[in-house]
Tab-separated table of C-alpha atoms in Angstrom:
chain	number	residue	atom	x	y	z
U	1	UNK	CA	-3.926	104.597	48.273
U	2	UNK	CA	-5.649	107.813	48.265
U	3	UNK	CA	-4.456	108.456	52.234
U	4	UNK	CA	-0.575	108.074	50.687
U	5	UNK	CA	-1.129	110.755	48.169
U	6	UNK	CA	-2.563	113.233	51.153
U	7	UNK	CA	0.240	112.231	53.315
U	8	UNK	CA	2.727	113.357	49.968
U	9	UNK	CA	1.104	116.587	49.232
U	10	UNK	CA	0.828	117.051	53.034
U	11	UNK	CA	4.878	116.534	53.174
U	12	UNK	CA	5.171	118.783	49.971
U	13	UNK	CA	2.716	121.974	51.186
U	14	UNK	CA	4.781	122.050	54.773
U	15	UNK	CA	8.073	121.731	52.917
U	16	UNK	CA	7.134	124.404	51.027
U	17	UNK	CA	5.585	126.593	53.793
U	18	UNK	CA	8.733	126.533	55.540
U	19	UNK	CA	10.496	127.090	52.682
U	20	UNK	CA	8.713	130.733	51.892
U	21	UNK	CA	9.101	131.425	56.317
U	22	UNK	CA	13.136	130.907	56.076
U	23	UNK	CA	12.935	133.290	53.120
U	24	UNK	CA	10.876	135.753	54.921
U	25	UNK	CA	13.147	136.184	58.042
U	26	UNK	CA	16.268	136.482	56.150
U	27	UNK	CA	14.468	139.343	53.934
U	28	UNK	CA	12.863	140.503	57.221
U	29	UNK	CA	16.877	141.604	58.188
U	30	UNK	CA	16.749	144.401	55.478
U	31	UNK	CA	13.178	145.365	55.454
U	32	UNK	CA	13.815	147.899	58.148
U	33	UNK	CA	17.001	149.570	57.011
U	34	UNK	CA	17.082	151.157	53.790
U	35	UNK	CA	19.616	153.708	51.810
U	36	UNK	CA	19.165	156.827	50.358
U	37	UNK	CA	20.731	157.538	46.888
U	38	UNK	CA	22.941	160.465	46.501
U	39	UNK	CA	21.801	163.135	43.633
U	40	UNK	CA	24.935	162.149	41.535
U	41	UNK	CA	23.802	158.597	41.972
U	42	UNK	CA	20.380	158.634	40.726
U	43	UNK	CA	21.930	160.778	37.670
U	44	UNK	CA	24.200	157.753	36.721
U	45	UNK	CA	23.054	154.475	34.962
U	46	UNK	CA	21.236	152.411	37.254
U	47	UNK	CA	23.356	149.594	36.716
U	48	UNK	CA	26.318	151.470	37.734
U	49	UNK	CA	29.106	149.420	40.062
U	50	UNK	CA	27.962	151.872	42.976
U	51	UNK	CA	24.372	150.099	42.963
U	52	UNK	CA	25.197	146.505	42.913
U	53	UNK	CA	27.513	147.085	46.077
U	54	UNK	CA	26.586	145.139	49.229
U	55	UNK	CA	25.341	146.187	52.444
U	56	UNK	CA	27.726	143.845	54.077
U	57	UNK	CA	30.462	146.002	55.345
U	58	UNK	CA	27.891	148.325	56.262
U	59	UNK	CA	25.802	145.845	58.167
U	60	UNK	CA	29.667	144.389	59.796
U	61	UNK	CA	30.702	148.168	60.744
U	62	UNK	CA	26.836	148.923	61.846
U	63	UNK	CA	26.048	145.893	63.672
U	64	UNK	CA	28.789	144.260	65.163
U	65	UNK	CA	31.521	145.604	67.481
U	66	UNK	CA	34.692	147.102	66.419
U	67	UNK	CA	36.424	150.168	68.154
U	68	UNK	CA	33.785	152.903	68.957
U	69	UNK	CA	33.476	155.833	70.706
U	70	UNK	CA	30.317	157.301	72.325
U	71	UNK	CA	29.191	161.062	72.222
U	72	UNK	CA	26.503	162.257	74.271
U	73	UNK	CA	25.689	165.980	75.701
U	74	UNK	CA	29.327	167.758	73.783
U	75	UNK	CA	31.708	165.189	75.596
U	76	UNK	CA	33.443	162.069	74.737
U	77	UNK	CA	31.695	159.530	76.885
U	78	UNK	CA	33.477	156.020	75.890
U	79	UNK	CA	35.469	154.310	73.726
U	80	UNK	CA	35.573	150.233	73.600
U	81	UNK	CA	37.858	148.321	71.874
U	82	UNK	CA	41.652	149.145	71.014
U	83	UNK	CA	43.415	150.488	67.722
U	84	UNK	CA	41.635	152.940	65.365
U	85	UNK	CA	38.357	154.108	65.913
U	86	UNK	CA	35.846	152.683	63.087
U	87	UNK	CA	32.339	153.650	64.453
U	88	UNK	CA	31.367	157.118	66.131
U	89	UNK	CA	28.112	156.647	67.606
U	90	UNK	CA	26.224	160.058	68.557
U	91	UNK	CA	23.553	159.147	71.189
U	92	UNK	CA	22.466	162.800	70.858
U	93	UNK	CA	21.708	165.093	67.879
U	94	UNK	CA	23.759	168.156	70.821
U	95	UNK	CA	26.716	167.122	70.002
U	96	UNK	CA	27.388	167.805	66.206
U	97	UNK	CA	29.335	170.493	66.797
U	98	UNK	CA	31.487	168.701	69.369
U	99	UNK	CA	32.145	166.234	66.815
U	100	UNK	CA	33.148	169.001	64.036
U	101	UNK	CA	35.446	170.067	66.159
U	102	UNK	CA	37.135	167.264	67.000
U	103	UNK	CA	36.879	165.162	63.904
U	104	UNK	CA	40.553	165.632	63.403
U	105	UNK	CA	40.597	162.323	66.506
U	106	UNK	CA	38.014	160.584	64.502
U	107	UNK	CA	39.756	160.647	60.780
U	108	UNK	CA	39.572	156.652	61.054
U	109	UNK	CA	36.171	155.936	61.346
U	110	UNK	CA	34.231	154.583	58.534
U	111	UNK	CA	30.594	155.033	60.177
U	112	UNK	CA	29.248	157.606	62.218
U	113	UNK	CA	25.816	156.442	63.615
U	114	UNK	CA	23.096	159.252	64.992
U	115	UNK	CA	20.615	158.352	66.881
U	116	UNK	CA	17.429	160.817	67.102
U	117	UNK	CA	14.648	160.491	69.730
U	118	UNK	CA	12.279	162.786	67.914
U	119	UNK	CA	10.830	164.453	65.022
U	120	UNK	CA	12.163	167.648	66.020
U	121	UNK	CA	16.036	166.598	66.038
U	122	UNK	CA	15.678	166.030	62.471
U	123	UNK	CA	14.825	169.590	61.746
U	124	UNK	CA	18.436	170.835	62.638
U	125	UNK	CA	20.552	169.791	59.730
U	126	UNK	CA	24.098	167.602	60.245
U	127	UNK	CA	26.556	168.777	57.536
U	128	UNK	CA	29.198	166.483	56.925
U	129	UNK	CA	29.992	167.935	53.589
U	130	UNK	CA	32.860	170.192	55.608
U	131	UNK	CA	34.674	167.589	57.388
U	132	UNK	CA	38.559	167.496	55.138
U	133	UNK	CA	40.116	164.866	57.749
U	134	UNK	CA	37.157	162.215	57.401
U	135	UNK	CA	38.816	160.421	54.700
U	136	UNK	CA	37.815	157.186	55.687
U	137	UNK	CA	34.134	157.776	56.028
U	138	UNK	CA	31.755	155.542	54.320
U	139	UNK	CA	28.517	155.013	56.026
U	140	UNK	CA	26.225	158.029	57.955
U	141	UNK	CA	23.440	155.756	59.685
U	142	UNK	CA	20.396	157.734	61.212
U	143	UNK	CA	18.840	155.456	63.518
U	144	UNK	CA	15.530	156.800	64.488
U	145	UNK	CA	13.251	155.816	67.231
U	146	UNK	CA	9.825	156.943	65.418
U	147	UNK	CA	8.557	156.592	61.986
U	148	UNK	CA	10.627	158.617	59.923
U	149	UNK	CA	10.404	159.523	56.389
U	150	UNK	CA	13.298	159.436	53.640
U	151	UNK	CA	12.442	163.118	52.781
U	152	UNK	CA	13.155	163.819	56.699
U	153	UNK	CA	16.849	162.245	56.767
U	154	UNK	CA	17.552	163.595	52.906
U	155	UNK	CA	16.446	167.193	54.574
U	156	UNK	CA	18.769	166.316	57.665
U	157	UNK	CA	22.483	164.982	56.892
U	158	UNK	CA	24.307	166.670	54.264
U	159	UNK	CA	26.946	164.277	53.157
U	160	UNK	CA	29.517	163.848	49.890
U	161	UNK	CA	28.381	161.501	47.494
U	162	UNK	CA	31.773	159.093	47.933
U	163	UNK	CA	29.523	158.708	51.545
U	164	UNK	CA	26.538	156.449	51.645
U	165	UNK	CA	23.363	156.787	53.891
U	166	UNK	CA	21.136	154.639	55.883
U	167	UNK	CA	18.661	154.888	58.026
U	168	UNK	CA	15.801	152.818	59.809
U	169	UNK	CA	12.593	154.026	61.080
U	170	UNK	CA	11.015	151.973	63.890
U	171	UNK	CA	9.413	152.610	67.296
U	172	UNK	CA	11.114	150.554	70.177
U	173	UNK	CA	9.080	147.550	71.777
């Protein structure tokens, strides 16, 4: 008798253990991107429609492949996929003025990812506040290979408040 009860609450603790894992790696997905509120934001209600949106078109235009074009060193250096371009990915923090310049080509995209090898890239500011043809824009994500800090990206990109911001902050393995 007693042996059946362990055997239940045996059953019941592992059930449960797995439960609060599954939980874990699903939160675990978020826990290393996170979004910095615009001025105008923080100045509205918290409960405002602009808070309770969802990261999922972010994480679909972020994450997962769509028509992109690569910048690196002032020059164009691919483009996959066909039709509009919805992701400009800067593999260098050289080429911002490159992209000024030429954002007229990229009025489609809805993200523009940066990615910044060092402290000292985030000490020249990216202004995005300028660019009339972006109309599409939605997303500016900073991808940084170091521990970054949220003052650090909020000092570096410049960006409307229609535009949101993420970043991560993460050594590579």
């Amino acid at each position: 008798m007693k042996n059946k009860s362990t055997l239940k609450f045996c059953t019941c603790l592992f059930v449960v253990f797995i439960y609060f894992l599954s939980i874990e790696s699903t939160v675990a997905q978020e826990k290393n991107i996170f979004e910095i509120s615009s001025k105008t934001e923080k100045q509205k209600k918290p409960n405002n429609k602009k808070n309770s949106k969802s990261r999922t078109e972010f994480y679909n235009l972020a994450l997962n492949l769509g028509t992109t074009v690569y910048i690196e060193n002032n020059l164009e250096k691919n483009v996959y996929g066909k039709g509009l371009i919805s992701k400009v990915t800067m593999i260098d923090t050289k080429s911002f003025e490159f992209f000024k310049s030429n954002e007229n080509k990229y009025k489609s995209a809805k993200i523009i990812i940066v990615e910044v090898n060092s402290i000292n890239e985030l000490k020249k500011s990216f202004d995005l506040t300028a660019l009339t043809e972006m109309s599409h824009l939605k997303y500016v994500f900073i991808k940084c290979s170091f521990k970054c800090q949220k003052k650090d990206i909020e000092n570096f990109v410049k960006v409307n408040p229609s535009v949101r911001v993420f970043y991560n902050a993460e050594k590579p393995s």
